[in-house]
Short mmCIF file of C-alpha atoms in Angstrom, two decimals:
data_model
loop_
_atom_site.label_atom_id
_atom_site.label_comp_id
_atom_site.label_asym_id
_atom_site.label_seq_id
_atom_site.Cartn_x
_atom_site.Cartn_y
_atom_site.Cartn_z
CA MET A 1382 -1.50 3.75 -4.09
CA LEU A 1383 -0.63 6.38 -1.50
CA LYS A 1384 1.75 6.64 1.44
CA LEU A 1385 0.04 5.27 4.54
CA PRO A 1386 -0.34 7.27 7.75
CA GLN A 1387 2.08 6.31 10.50
CA ILE A 1388 0.32 4.35 13.23
CA SER A 1389 1.49 1.76 15.74
CA VAL A 1390 0.38 -0.84 18.28
CA PHE A 1391 1.05 -0.62 21.99
CA GLY A 1392 0.85 -2.53 25.25
CA HIS A 1393 0.33 -6.28 25.17
CA THR A 1394 0.24 -6.40 21.37
CA ARG A 1395 3.64 -4.75 20.98
CA THR A 1396 5.08 -7.00 23.69
CA TYR A 1397 3.69 -10.09 21.99
CA LEU A 1398 5.20 -9.15 18.62
CA SER A 1399 8.58 -8.40 20.17
CA GLU A 1400 8.65 -11.69 22.09
CA GLN A 1401 7.64 -13.76 19.07
CA GLN A 1402 10.28 -12.09 16.91
CA ARG A 1403 12.97 -12.53 19.54
CA LEU A 1404 12.31 -16.30 19.66
CA ILE A 1405 13.02 -16.44 15.93
CA ASP A 1406 16.00 -14.08 15.98
CA ASP A 1407 17.71 -16.02 18.79
CA LEU A 1408 17.99 -19.20 16.70
CA PRO A 1409 21.53 -19.89 15.48
CA THR A 1410 21.00 -20.55 11.77
CA TYR A 1411 18.99 -19.01 8.94
CA PRO A 1412 17.18 -22.28 7.97
CA GLU A 1413 16.06 -22.70 11.58
CA LYS A 1414 14.70 -19.16 11.57
CA VAL A 1415 12.75 -19.81 8.36
CA ILE A 1416 11.12 -22.92 9.84
CA ALA A 1417 10.38 -21.20 13.15
CA ALA A 1418 8.83 -18.21 11.39
CA ARG A 1419 6.50 -20.45 9.40
CA VAL A 1420 5.45 -22.43 12.48
CA ALA A 1421 5.02 -19.35 14.69
CA TRP A 1422 2.95 -17.55 12.08
CA GLY A 1423 0.69 -20.58 11.71
CA GLY A 1424 0.13 -20.63 15.48
CA LYS A 1425 -0.11 -16.88 16.04
CA ASP A 1426 -2.46 -15.52 18.70
CA ARG A 1427 -5.80 -14.85 16.96
CA ASN A 1428 -6.94 -12.32 19.55
CA ILE A 1429 -3.77 -10.30 19.17
CA PHE A 1430 -4.21 -10.26 15.42
CA LYS A 1431 -7.79 -9.10 15.74
CA GLU A 1432 -6.37 -5.97 17.33
CA ILE A 1433 -3.69 -5.72 14.64
CA ARG A 1434 -6.34 -5.98 11.93
CA ALA A 1435 -8.43 -3.32 13.66
CA THR A 1436 -5.43 -1.00 13.85
CA LEU A 1437 -4.58 -1.56 10.19
CA ASP A 1438 -8.25 -0.95 9.37
CA ASP A 1439 -7.91 2.57 10.78
CA ILE A 1440 -5.57 3.54 7.95
CA CYS A 1441 -7.48 1.83 5.15
CA PRO A 1442 -8.80 4.04 2.37
CA GLY A 1443 -12.58 4.11 2.20
CA ALA A 1444 -14.48 1.35 3.91
CA ARG A 1445 -11.67 -1.10 4.77
CA ARG A 1446 -10.21 -1.02 1.27
CA CYS A 1447 -6.91 -2.71 0.40
CA HIS A 1448 -3.78 -0.66 1.15
CA TYR A 1449 -2.47 -1.57 -2.30
CA CYS A 1450 -5.28 -1.45 -4.88
CA GLU A 1451 -7.79 0.64 -2.84
CA ASP A 1452 -10.60 -1.38 -4.43
CA SER A 1453 -11.32 -4.72 -2.74
CA ALA A 1454 -11.98 -5.36 0.94
CA ALA A 1455 -8.82 -5.71 3.03
CA ASP A 1456 -8.91 -9.02 4.88
CA GLU A 1457 -5.34 -10.33 4.99
CA VAL A 1458 -2.35 -9.16 7.01
CA GLU A 1459 0.36 -8.90 4.37
CA HIS A 1460 4.12 -9.08 4.88
CA ILE A 1461 5.74 -6.47 2.67
CA TRP A 1462 9.07 -8.30 2.98
CA PRO A 1463 7.97 -11.96 2.61
CA LYS A 1464 8.52 -13.95 5.79
CA LYS A 1465 9.54 -16.93 3.61
CA PHE A 1466 12.77 -15.08 2.82
CA TYR A 1467 13.02 -12.61 5.69
CA PRO A 1468 12.07 -14.41 8.93
CA GLU A 1469 13.58 -11.51 10.87
CA LYS A 1470 10.56 -9.45 9.78
CA THR A 1471 7.82 -12.00 10.55
CA PHE A 1472 6.50 -10.26 13.67
CA VAL A 1473 7.68 -6.74 12.89
CA TRP A 1474 4.77 -4.31 12.95
CA GLN A 1475 6.30 -2.06 10.27
CA ASN A 1476 6.25 -5.01 7.86
CA TYR A 1477 2.46 -5.35 7.94
CA LEU A 1478 -0.18 -4.01 5.58
CA PHE A 1479 -3.88 -4.80 5.25
CA ALA A 1480 -4.41 -6.24 1.78
CA CYS A 1481 -7.12 -7.95 -0.22
CA GLY A 1482 -6.82 -11.53 -1.43
CA PRO A 1483 -6.29 -10.61 -5.10
CA CYS A 1484 -3.34 -8.35 -4.18
CA ASN A 1485 -1.79 -10.51 -1.47
CA GLY A 1486 -2.59 -14.09 -2.41
CA SER A 1487 -3.10 -13.96 -6.16
CA SER A 1488 -0.68 -11.22 -7.19
CA LYS A 1489 2.18 -10.39 -4.82
CA ARG A 1490 2.48 -13.63 -2.86
CA ASP A 1491 6.22 -14.11 -2.14
CA GLN A 1492 7.45 -12.09 -5.11
CA PHE A 1493 10.35 -9.88 -4.13
CA ALA A 1494 13.45 -8.49 -5.78
CA ILE A 1495 16.41 -6.31 -4.87
CA PHE A 1496 19.05 -4.20 -6.55
CA ASP A 1497 22.44 -5.62 -5.68
CA ALA A 1498 25.57 -3.52 -5.11
CA ASN A 1499 25.99 -3.14 -8.89
CA GLY A 1500 22.40 -1.97 -9.39
CA THR A 1501 21.39 -5.25 -11.03
CA GLN A 1502 17.94 -6.66 -10.33
CA VAL A 1503 18.05 -9.93 -8.38
CA ASP A 1504 14.79 -11.84 -8.01
CA ILE A 1505 14.52 -13.58 -4.64
CA VAL A 1506 13.32 -17.08 -5.43
CA ARG A 1507 13.35 -20.38 -3.56
CA ARG A 1508 11.90 -23.32 -5.45
CA LYS A 1509 10.95 -26.67 -4.05
CA ASN A 1510 14.05 -28.65 -2.99
CA ASP A 1511 16.26 -25.56 -3.28
CA PRO A 1512 18.68 -25.06 -0.36
CA VAL A 1513 17.37 -22.64 2.26
CA THR A 1514 19.96 -19.88 1.93
CA GLN A 1515 19.76 -16.31 3.12
CA PRO A 1516 18.92 -13.74 0.41
CA PRO A 1517 21.62 -11.30 -0.65
CA ILE A 1518 21.60 -7.81 0.82
CA GLY A 1519 20.28 -5.04 -1.40
CA THR A 1520 17.73 -2.31 -2.02
CA PRO A 1521 14.15 -3.57 -2.60
CA LEU A 1522 12.44 -2.91 -5.91
CA PHE A 1523 9.00 -3.15 -4.39
CA ILE A 1524 7.71 0.22 -3.19
CA ASP A 1525 6.63 0.05 0.45
CA PRO A 1526 3.71 2.47 0.99
CA SER A 1527 4.15 2.27 4.76
CA ALA A 1528 7.65 3.76 4.50
CA GLU A 1529 7.73 5.54 1.13
CA ASP A 1530 5.48 7.79 -0.93
CA PRO A 1531 4.48 5.79 -4.04
CA THR A 1532 3.41 8.99 -5.81
CA GLU A 1533 7.10 9.93 -6.04
CA TYR A 1534 7.55 6.95 -8.35
CA LEU A 1535 4.28 6.54 -10.25
CA SER A 1536 1.26 8.55 -11.31
CA LEU A 1537 -2.26 7.65 -12.33
CA ASP A 1538 -3.60 8.44 -15.80
CA LEU A 1539 -7.14 9.51 -14.97
CA ASN A 1540 -8.41 8.92 -18.51
CA THR A 1541 -7.24 5.31 -18.75
CA GLY A 1542 -7.19 4.41 -15.06
CA LEU A 1543 -3.67 3.01 -15.48
CA PHE A 1544 -0.56 3.69 -13.40
CA VAL A 1545 2.55 4.95 -15.20
CA PRO A 1546 6.14 5.38 -13.95
CA LEU A 1547 7.17 8.99 -13.36
CA HIS A 1548 10.91 8.66 -13.99
CA PRO A 1549 12.88 8.01 -17.19
CA ASP A 1550 12.95 4.48 -18.57
CA GLY A 1551 16.04 2.66 -17.34
CA SER A 1552 16.37 4.52 -14.05
CA GLN A 1553 16.07 2.64 -10.77
CA GLU A 1554 13.00 4.73 -9.94
CA PHE A 1555 11.37 3.63 -13.21
CA LYS A 1556 12.22 -0.01 -12.55
CA ARG A 1557 10.79 0.18 -9.02
CA ALA A 1558 7.53 1.68 -10.27
CA GLU A 1559 7.28 -0.84 -13.11
CA TYR A 1560 8.04 -3.76 -10.78
CA THR A 1561 5.47 -2.68 -8.17
CA ILE A 1562 2.76 -2.18 -10.79
CA LYS A 1563 3.50 -5.62 -12.27
CA VAL A 1564 3.78 -7.54 -8.99
CA LEU A 1565 0.47 -6.20 -7.69
CA GLY A 1566 -1.29 -6.48 -11.04
CA LEU A 1567 -2.43 -2.88 -10.73
CA ASN A 1568 -2.81 -2.43 -14.50
CA THR A 1569 -3.50 -5.98 -15.67
CA ARG A 1570 -6.69 -6.48 -13.68
CA ASP A 1571 -9.10 -4.65 -15.99
CA TYR A 1572 -11.72 -4.16 -13.29
CA LEU A 1573 -9.27 -1.97 -11.37
CA SER A 1574 -8.79 0.48 -14.24
CA ARG A 1575 -12.57 0.59 -14.75
CA ALA A 1576 -13.08 1.24 -11.05
CA ARG A 1577 -10.58 4.10 -11.12
CA ARG A 1578 -12.31 5.69 -14.10
CA ASN A 1579 -15.64 5.37 -12.30
CA ALA A 1580 -14.07 6.86 -9.19
CA TYR A 1581 -12.83 9.79 -11.27
CA ALA A 1582 -16.39 10.52 -12.42
CA SER A 1583 -17.62 10.25 -8.83
CA TYR A 1584 -14.90 12.57 -7.50
CA LYS A 1585 -15.66 15.12 -10.21
CA ASP A 1586 -19.32 15.06 -9.20
CA ALA A 1587 -18.33 15.56 -5.57
CA LEU A 1588 -16.01 18.44 -6.50
CA ASN A 1589 -18.77 20.18 -8.47
CA ALA A 1590 -21.28 19.56 -5.67
CA TYR A 1591 -18.93 21.12 -3.15
CA ALA A 1592 -18.44 24.16 -5.38
CA ARG A 1593 -22.22 24.60 -5.69
CA LEU A 1594 -22.72 24.32 -1.94
CA LYS A 1595 -20.07 26.94 -1.36
CA GLU A 1596 -21.56 29.31 -3.96
CA GLU A 1597 -24.97 28.91 -2.34
CA GLY A 1598 -23.53 30.00 1.01
CA SER A 1599 -23.92 26.66 2.77
CA SER A 1600 -22.89 26.44 6.41
CA ILE A 1601 -19.45 25.34 7.55
CA ALA A 1602 -21.03 22.17 8.94
CA VAL A 1603 -22.50 21.26 5.55
CA LEU A 1604 -19.20 21.91 3.78
CA ASN A 1605 -17.31 19.91 6.39
CA ASN A 1606 -19.66 16.98 5.86
CA LYS A 1607 -19.07 17.11 2.12
CA ARG A 1608 -15.29 17.12 2.66
CA MET A 1609 -15.62 14.12 4.98
CA GLU A 1610 -17.66 12.36 2.30
CA ILE A 1611 -14.88 12.95 -0.22
CA ASN A 1612 -12.27 11.78 2.27
CA LYS A 1613 -14.03 8.43 2.75
CA LYS A 1614 -14.37 7.51 -0.92
CA HIS A 1615 -12.60 4.54 -2.45
CA HIS A 1616 -9.58 5.04 -4.72
CA PRO A 1617 -8.15 8.13 -2.98
CA THR A 1618 -5.23 8.04 -5.43
CA VAL A 1619 -7.71 9.36 -8.01
CA TRP A 1620 -8.42 12.37 -5.81
CA HIS A 1621 -4.70 12.89 -5.22
CA GLU A 1622 -4.09 12.92 -8.98
CA MET A 1623 -6.91 15.43 -9.48
CA LYS A 1624 -5.17 17.78 -7.05
CA VAL A 1625 -1.87 17.29 -8.87
CA ILE A 1626 -3.24 18.17 -12.29
CA ALA A 1627 -5.17 21.10 -10.80
CA SER A 1628 -1.97 22.50 -9.27
CA LEU A 1629 -0.30 22.14 -12.69
CA GLY A 1630 -3.15 23.98 -14.41
CA ILE A 1631 -4.13 20.97 -16.51
CA ALA A 1632 -7.69 20.42 -15.27
CA HIS A 1633 -9.99 21.28 -12.34
CA GLN A 1634 -7.87 24.30 -11.46
CA ASN A 1635 -10.86 26.66 -11.25
CA GLU A 1636 -12.73 24.46 -8.80
CA PHE A 1637 -9.70 24.05 -6.54
CA GLU A 1638 -8.81 27.73 -6.75
CA GLN A 1639 -12.32 28.58 -5.55
CA SER A 1640 -12.05 25.99 -2.77
CA PRO A 1641 -8.34 25.74 -1.83
CA GLU A 1642 -9.30 23.96 1.40
CA LEU A 1643 -9.96 20.87 -0.72
CA TYR A 1644 -6.23 20.48 -1.28
CA GLN A 1645 -6.11 19.37 2.39
CA VAL A 1646 -8.68 16.59 1.88
#
């Protein structure tokens, strides 16, 4: 999972989102806002959201791959902060990602947690028949790739295809990485780790192919096409991790030293 490029919507779409959110925000009580958010989302303008999906598609890895797992097709507009608990973010553009069903519907759903003022994890939960009360204020555990760089919290083991926290066990950074991995099922869905290992083999082939083309004196156009091919592959976190271990002198350093321009891909 990588930090997403910053992109926005304009014109009628931005106006529509602002107006819909204002109607919710202007209600006097939190329970009313929760109900209004649910109703408004159910009746949202389909044409507007076609444009929103198209805009989110522009920042998808590969061919419309999920912003979270980078594997399955993205087909659901996901609320990073669940609208069930945070109606004030229902029509906020910055709260949207393009996710696949397994990540959004089967894994993350409405799971959310915060660190309270004492640094204690508080799971935000509202069960059937529970009173509709506003969640406490705090720092989210879930890593938001639209606003943060996930690679500052977790890395990918290229041999196993599993994500691992970067920071010491017990730190808030560790807990955030662990929570995000768990909520999205990034390590528990075995097909994802297999796909990442397969992607690693594919990226290595592409890296070697680029090196050969360069040694053979291929034209700039040919090399540019190969870089574009690499840039459009699925699981770009694999490629990111390859660049990291190359810069650390662990593996692939010779190939990247011969073609430093690939660090920009």
